[in-house]
Structures are given as C-alpha cells and as structure tokens.
Tab-separated table of N, CA and C in Angstrom:
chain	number	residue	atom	x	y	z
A	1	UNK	N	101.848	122.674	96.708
A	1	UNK	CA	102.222	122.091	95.428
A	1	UNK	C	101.672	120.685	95.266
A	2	UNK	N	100.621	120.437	96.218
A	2	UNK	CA	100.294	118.829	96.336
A	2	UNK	C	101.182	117.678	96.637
A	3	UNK	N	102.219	117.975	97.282
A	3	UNK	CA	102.920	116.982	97.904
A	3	UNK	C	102.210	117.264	99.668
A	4	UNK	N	102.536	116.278	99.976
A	4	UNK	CA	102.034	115.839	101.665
A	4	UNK	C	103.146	115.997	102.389
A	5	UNK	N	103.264	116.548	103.329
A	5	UNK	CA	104.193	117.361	104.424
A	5	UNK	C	103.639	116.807	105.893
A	6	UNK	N	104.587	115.892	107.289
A	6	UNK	CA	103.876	115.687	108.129
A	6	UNK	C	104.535	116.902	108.620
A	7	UNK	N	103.902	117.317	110.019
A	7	UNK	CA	104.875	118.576	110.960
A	7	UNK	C	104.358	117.800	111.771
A	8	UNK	N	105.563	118.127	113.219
A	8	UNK	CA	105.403	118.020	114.333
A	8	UNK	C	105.721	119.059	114.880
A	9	UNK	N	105.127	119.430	116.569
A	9	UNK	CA	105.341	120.795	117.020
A	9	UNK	C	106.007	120.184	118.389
A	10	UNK	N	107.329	121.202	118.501
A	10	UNK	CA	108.022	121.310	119.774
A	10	UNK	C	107.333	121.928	120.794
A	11	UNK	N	106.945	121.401	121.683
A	11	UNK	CA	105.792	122.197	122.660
A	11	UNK	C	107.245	123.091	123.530
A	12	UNK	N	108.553	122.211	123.681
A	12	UNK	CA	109.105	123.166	124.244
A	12	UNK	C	109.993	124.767	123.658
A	13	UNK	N	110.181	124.652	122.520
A	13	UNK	CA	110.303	125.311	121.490
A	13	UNK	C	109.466	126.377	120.632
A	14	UNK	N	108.422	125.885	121.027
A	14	UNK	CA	107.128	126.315	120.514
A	14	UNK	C	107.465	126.715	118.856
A	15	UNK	N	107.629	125.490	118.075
A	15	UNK	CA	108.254	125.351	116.632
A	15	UNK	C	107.627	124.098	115.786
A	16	UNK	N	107.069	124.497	114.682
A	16	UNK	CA	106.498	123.594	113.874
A	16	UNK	C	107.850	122.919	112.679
A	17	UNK	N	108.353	121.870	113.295
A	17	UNK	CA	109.149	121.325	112.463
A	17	UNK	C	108.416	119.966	110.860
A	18	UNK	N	109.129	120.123	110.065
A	18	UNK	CA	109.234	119.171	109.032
A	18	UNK	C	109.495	117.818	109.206
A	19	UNK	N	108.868	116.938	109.599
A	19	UNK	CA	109.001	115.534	109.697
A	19	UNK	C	109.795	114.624	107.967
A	20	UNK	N	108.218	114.357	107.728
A	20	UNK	CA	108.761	113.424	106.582
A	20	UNK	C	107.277	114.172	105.256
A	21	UNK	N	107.416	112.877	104.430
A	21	UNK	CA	106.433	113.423	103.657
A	21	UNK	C	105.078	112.355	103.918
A	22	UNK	N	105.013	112.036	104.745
A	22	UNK	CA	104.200	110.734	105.413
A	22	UNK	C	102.608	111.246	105.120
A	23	UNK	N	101.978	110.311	104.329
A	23	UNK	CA	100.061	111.212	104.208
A	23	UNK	C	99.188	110.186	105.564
A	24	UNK	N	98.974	111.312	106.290
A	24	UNK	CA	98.813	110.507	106.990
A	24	UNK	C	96.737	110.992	107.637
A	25	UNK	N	96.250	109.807	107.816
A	25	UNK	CA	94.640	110.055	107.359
A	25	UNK	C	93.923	109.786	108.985
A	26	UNK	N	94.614	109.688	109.609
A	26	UNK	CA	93.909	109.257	111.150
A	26	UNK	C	95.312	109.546	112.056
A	27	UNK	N	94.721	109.895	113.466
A	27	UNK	CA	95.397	109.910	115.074
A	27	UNK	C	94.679	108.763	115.616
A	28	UNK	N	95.353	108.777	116.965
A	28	UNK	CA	95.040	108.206	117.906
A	28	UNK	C	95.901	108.103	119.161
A	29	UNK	N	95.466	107.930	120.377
A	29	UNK	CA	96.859	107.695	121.388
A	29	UNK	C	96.518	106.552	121.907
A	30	UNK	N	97.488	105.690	122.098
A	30	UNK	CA	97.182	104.725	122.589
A	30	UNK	C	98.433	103.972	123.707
A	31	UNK	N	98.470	103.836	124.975
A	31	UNK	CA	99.542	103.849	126.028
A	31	UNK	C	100.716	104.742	125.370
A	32	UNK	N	100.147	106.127	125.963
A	32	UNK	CA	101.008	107.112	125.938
A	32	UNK	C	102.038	107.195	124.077
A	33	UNK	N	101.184	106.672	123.583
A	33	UNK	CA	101.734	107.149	122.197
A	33	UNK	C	101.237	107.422	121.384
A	34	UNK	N	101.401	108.446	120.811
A	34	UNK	CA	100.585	108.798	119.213
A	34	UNK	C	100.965	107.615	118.014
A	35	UNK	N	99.625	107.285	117.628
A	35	UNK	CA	99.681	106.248	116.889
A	35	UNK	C	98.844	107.027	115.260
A	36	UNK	N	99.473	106.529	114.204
A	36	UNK	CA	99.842	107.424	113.027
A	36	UNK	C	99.373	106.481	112.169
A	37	UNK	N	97.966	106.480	111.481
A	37	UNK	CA	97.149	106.208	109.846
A	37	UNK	C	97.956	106.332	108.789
A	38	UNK	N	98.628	105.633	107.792
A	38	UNK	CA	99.213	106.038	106.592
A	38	UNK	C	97.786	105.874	105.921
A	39	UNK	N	97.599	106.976	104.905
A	39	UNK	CA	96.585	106.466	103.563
A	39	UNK	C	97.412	105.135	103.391
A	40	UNK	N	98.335	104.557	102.803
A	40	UNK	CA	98.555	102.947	102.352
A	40	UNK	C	97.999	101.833	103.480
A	41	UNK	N	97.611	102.096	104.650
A	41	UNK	CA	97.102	101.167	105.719
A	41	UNK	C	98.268	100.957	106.417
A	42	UNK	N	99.093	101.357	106.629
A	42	UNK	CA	100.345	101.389	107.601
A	42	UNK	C	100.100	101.842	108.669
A	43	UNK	N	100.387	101.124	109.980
A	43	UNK	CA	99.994	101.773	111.101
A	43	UNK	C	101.418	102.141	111.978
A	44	UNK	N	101.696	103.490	112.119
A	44	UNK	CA	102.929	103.889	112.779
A	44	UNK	C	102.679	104.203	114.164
A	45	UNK	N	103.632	103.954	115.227
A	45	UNK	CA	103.928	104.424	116.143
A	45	UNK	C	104.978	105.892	116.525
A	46	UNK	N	104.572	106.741	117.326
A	46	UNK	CA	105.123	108.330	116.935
A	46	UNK	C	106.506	108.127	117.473
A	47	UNK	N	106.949	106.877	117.708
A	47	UNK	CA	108.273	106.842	118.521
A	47	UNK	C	109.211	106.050	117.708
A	48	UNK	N	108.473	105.571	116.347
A	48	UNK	CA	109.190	105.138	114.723
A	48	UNK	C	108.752	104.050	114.616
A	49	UNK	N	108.532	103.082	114.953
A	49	UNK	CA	108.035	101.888	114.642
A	49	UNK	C	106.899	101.896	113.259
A	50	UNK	N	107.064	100.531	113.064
A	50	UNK	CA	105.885	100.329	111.890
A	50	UNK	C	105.553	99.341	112.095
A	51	UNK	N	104.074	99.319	112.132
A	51	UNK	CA	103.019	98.403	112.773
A	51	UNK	C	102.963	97.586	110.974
A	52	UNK	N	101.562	96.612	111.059
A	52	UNK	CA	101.270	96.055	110.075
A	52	UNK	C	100.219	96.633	109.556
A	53	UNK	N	99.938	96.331	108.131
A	53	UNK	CA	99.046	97.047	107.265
A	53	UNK	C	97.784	96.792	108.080
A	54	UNK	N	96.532	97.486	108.245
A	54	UNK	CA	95.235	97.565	108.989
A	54	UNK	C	94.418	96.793	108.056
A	55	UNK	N	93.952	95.842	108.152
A	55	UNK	CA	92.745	94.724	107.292
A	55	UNK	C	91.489	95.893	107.301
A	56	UNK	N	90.646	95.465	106.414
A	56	UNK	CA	89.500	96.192	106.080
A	56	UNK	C	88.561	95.859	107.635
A	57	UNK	N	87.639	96.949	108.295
A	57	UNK	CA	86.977	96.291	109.476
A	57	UNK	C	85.719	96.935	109.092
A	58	UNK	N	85.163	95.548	109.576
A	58	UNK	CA	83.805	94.952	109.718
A	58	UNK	C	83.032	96.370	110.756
A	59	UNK	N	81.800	96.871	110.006
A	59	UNK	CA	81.091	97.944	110.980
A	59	UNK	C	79.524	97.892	110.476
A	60	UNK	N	78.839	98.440	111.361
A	60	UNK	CA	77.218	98.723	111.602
A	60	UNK	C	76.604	99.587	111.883
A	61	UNK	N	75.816	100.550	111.471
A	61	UNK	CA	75.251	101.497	111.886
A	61	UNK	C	73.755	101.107	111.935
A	62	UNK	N	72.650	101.601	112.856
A	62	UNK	CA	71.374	101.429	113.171
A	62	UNK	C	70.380	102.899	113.356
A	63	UNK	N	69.475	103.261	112.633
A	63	UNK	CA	68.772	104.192	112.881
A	63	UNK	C	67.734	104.273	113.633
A	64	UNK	N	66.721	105.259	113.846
A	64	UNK	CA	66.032	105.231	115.033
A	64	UNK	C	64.865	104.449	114.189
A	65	UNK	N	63.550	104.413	114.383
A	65	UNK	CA	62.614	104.254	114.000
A	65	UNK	C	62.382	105.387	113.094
A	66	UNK	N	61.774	105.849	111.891
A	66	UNK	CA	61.558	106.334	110.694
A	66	UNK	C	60.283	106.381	110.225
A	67	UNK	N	59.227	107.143	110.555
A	67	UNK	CA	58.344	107.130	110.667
A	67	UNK	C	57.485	107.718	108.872
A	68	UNK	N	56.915	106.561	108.175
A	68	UNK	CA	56.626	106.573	106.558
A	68	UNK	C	55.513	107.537	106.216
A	69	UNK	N	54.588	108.011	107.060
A	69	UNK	CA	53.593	108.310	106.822
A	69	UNK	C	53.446	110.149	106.447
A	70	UNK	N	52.829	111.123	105.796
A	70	UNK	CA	52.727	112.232	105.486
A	70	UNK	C	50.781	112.423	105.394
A	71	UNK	N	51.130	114.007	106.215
A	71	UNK	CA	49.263	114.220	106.267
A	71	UNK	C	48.820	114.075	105.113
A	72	UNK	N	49.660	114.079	103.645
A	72	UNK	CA	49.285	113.899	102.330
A	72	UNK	C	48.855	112.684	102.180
A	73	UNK	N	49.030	111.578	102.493
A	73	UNK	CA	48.796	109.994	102.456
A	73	UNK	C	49.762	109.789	101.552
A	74	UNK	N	50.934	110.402	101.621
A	74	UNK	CA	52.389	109.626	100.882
A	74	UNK	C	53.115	108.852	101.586
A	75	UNK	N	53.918	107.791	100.644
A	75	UNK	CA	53.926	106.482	101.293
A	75	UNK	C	55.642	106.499	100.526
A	76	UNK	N	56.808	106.455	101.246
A	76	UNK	CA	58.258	106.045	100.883
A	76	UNK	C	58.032	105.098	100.051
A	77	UNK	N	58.483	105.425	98.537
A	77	UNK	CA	58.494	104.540	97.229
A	77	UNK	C	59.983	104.071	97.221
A	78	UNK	N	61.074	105.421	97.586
A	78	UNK	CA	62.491	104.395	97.646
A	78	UNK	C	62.898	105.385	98.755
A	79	UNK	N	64.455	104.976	99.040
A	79	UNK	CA	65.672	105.646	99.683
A	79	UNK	C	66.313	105.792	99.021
A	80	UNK	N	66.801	106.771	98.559
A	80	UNK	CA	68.707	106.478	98.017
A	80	UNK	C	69.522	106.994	98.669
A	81	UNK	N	70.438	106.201	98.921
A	81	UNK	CA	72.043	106.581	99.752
A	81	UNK	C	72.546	106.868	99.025
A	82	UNK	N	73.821	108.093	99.143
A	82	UNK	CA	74.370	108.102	98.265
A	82	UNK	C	75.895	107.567	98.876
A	83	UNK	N	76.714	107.052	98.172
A	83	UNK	CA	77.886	106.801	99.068
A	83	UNK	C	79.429	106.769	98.401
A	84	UNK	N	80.280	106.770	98.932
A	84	UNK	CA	81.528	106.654	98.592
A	84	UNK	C	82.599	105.223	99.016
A	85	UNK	N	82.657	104.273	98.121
A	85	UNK	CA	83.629	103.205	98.930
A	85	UNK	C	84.389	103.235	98.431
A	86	UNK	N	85.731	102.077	99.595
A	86	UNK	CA	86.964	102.178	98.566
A	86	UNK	C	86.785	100.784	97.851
A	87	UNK	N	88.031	100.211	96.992
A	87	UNK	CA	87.785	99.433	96.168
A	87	UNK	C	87.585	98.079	97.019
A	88	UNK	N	86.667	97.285	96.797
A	88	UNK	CA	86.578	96.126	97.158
A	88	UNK	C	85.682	95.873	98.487
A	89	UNK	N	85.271	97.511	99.064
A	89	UNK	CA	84.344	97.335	100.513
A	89	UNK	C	83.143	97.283	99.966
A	90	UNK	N	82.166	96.464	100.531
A	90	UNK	CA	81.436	95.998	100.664
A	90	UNK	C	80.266	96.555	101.594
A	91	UNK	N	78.525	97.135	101.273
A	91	UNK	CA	78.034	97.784	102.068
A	91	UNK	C	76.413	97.136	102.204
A	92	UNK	N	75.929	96.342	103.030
A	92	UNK	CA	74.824	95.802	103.087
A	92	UNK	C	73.930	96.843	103.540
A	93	UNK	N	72.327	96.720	103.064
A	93	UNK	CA	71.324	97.749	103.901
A	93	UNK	C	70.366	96.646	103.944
A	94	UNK	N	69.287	96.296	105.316
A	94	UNK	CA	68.531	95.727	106.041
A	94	UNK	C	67.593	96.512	106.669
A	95	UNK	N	66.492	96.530	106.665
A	95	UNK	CA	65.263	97.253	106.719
A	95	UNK	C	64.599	96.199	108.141
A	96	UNK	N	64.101	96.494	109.142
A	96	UNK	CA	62.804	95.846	110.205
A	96	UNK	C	61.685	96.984	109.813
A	97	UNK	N	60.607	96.478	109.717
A	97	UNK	CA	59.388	97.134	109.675
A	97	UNK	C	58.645	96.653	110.850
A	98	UNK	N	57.866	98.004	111.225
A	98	UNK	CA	56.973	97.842	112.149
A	98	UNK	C	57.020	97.030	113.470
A	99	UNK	N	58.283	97.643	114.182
A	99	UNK	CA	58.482	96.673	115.329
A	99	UNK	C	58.403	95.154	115.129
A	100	UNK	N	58.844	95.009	113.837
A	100	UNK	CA	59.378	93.827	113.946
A	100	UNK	C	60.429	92.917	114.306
A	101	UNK	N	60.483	91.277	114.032
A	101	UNK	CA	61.610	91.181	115.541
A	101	UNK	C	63.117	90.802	113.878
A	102	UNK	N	62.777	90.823	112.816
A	102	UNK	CA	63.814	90.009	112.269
A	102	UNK	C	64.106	91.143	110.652
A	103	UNK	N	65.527	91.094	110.824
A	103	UNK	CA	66.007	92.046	109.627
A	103	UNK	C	65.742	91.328	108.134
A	104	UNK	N	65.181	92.406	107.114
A	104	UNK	CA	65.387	91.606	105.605
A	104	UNK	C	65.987	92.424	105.053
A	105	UNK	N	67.241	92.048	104.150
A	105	UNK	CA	67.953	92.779	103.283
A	105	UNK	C	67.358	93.246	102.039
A	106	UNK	N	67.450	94.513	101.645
A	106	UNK	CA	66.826	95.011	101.247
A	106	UNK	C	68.268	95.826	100.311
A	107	UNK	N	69.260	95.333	100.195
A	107	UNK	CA	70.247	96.000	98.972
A	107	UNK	C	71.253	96.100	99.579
A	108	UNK	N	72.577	95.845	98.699
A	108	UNK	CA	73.754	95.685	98.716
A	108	UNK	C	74.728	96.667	97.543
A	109	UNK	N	75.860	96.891	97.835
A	109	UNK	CA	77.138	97.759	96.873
A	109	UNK	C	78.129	96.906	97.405
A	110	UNK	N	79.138	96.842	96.597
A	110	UNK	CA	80.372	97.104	96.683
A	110	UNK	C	81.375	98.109	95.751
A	111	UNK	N	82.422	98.832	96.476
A	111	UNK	CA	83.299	99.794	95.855
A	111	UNK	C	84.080	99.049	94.717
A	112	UNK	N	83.765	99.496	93.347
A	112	UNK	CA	85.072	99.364	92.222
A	112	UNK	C	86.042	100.732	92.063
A	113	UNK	N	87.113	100.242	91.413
A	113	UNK	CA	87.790	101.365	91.172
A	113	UNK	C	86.719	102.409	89.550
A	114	UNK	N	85.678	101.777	89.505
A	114	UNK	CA	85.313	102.872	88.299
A	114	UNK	C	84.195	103.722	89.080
A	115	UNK	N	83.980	103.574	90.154
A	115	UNK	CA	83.152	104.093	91.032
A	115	UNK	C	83.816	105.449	91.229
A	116	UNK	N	84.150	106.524	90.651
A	116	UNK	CA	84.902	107.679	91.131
A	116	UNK	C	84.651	108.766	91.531
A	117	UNK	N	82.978	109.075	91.126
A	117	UNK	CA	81.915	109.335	92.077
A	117	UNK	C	81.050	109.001	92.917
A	118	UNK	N	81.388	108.183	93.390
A	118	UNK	CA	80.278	107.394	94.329
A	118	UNK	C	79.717	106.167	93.758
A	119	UNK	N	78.536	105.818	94.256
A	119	UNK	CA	77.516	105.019	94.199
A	119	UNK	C	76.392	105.508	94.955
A	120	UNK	N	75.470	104.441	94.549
A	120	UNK	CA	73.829	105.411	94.725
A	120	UNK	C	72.968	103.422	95.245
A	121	UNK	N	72.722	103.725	96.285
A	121	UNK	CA	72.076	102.321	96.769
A	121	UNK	C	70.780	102.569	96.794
A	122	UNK	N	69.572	101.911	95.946
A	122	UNK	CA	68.421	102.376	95.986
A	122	UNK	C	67.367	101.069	96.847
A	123	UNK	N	66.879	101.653	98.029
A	123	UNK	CA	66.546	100.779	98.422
A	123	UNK	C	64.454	101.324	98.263
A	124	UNK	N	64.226	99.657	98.060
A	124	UNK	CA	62.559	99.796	97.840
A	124	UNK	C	61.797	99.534	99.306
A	125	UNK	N	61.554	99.641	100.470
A	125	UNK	CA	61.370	99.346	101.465
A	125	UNK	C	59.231	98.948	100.877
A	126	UNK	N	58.737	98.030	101.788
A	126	UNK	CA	57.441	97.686	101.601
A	126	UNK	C	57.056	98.818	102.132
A	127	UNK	N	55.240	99.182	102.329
A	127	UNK	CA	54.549	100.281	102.824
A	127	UNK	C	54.583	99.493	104.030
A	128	UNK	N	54.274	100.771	104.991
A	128	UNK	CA	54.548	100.136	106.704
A	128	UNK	C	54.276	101.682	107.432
A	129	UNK	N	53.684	101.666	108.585
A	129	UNK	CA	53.629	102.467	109.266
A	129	UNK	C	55.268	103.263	109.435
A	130	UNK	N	56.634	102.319	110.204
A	130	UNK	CA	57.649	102.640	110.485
A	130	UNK	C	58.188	101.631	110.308
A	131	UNK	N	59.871	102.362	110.138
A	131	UNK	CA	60.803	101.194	109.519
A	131	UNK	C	62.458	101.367	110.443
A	132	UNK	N	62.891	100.181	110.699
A	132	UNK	CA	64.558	101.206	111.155
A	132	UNK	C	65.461	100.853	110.055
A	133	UNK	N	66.465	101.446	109.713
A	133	UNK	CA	67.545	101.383	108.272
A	133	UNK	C	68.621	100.567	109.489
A	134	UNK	N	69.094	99.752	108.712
A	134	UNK	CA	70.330	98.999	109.018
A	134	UNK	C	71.679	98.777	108.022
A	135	UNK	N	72.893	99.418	108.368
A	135	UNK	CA	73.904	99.531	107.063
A	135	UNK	C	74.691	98.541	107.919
A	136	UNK	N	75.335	97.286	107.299
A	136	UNK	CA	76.923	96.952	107.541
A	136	UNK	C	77.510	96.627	106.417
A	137	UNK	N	78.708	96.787	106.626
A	137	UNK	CA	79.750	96.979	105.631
A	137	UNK	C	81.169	96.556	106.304
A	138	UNK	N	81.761	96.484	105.179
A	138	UNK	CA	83.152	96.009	105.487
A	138	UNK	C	84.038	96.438	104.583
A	139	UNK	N	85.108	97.260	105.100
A	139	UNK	CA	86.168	98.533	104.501
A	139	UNK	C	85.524	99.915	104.779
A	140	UNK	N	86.275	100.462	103.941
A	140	UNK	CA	86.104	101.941	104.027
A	140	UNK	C	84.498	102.658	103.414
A	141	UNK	N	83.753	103.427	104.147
A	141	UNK	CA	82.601	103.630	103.175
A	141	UNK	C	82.354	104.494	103.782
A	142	UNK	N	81.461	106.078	103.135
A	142	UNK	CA	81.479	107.302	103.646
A	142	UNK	C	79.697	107.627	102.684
A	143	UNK	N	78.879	107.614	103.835
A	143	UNK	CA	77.776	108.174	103.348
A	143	UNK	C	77.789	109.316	102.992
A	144	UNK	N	77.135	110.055	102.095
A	144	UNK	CA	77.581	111.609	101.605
A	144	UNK	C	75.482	111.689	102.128
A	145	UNK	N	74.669	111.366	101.429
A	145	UNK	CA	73.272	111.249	101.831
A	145	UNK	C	72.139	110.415	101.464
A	146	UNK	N	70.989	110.799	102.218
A	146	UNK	CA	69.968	109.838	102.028
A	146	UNK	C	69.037	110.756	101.857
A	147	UNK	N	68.480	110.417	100.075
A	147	UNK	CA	67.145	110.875	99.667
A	147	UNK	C	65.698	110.224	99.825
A	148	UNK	N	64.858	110.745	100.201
A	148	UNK	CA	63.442	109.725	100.116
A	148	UNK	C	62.559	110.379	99.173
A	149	UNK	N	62.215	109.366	98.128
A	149	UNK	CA	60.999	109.466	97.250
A	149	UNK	C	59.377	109.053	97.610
A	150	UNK	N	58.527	110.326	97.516
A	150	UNK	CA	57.494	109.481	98.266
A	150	UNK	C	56.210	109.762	97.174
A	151	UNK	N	55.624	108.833	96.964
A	151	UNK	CA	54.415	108.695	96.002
A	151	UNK	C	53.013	108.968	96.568
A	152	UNK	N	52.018	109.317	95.452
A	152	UNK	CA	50.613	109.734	96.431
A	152	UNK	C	49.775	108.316	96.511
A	153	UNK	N	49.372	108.157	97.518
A	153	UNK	CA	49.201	106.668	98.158
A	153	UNK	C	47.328	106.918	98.516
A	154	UNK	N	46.924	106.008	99.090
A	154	UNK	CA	45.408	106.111	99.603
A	154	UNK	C	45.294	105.953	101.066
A	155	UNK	N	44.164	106.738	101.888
A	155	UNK	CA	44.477	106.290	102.925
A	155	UNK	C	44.673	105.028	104.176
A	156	UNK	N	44.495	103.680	102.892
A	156	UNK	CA	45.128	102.295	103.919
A	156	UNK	C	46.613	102.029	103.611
A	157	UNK	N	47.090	100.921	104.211
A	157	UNK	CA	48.526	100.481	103.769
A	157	UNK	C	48.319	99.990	102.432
C-alpha cells in the first residue's frame, strides 16, 4: 500500500516480526551492532538508540586511462553523464590528459529540487591521445550513465 514496514527475523523462532514503520536506506555492523540508515539521515543503533543526523560526505571516484582514438580517426567531441543528486549535492568532473601530472576541471552540477529527472553533465574534454575522468562530489549522487559523442576528425591531433 506504499507505507514502509521494518521486519526483523527471530533466528531463534525462525519468525519475521513487525518492527516499526522506519524507511530505512542502508546496513551496516559496526562493534557487534547493526547500525540502521533512516532516508531522513538518522543514524540508529539496532539496540534503540539514535545517533545524529549524517552530514553530506565528501567522495571521489577515478577512472582508468580512456583511450580517444577510433580506426575511423574519430576524436571524443563530448561525455555526458547522466546523473541523479539530492538537493544541494554538489558534483565536480576533472579531466588529466595524456599522462599528465595536473587535473583541469572540466564541469560542475549541483542537485535542485526541480531536478526530478536527473541531470546531464556535458563535459568537452580537448583532443588527446588518452584521458582519465575524475568525479568529486559532496552528498548524495548516483550515476545512471556515460555517453560519448565522437566526431569525424583527420588523421593528426
């Protein structure tokens, strides 16, 4: 009926009981306790306690090297990510080309609440043999995918 139901199971009982109506979006154990995600950022302990709301956290992801080139002589014109944030997170993308030693930003989002399909980060990267993608962000953010557009190019850079 779209209400949220937690259960817990009696391992000795072997019985799925009715807790509360708690929505709850993450586990974890941590010194011998199940530790409990509210969607509101509430962090519970399985033994009742209530922790403090969870601050938005700071994260990074790094790809391998990405190699631009096609036997066609097509050359990556963009990327698009496609993505999902929540309101107010924040998602940087940073490009190194060619074994290079220093990152340039190369496009930024942040989540509004009118965002209710996503967002779409279009990044223009220069021509380059190879490139690595660099995302950080801060809050919640869920890549759904990454498209590449590639144009007919000549055979130099």
């Amino acid at each position: 009926e779209g209400d949220f139901e937690l259960l817990v199971y009696d391992t000795q009982r072997k019985l799925w009981h009715r807790q509360d109506a708690t929505e709850v979006v993450g586990f974890a154990r941590r010194n011998g306790h199940m530790m409990l995600l509210r969607r509101d950022g509430m962090l519970l302990d399985s033994s009742g306690s209530v922790g403090q709301k969870e601050s938005a956290v700071a994260w990074s992801v790094q790809s391998g090297e990405l190699g631009m080139y096609t036997p066609e002589h097509k050359y990556l014109a963009r990327l698009e990510l496609r993505m999902k944030l929540e309101e107010g997170a924040v998602v940087k993308a940073f490009v190194r080309y060619d074994n290079g030693e220093t990152w340039e930003q190369v496009g930024t989002v942040t989540g509004t609440a009118e965002q209710t399909r996503g967002a779409v980060m279009q990044l223009r990267p220069r021509r380059c043999g190879h490139l690595r993608l660099k995302l950080m962000g801060l809050g919640r953010c869920r890549v759904y995918s990454a498209a590449a557009v590639y144009e007919k190019g000549s055979d130099g850079l």
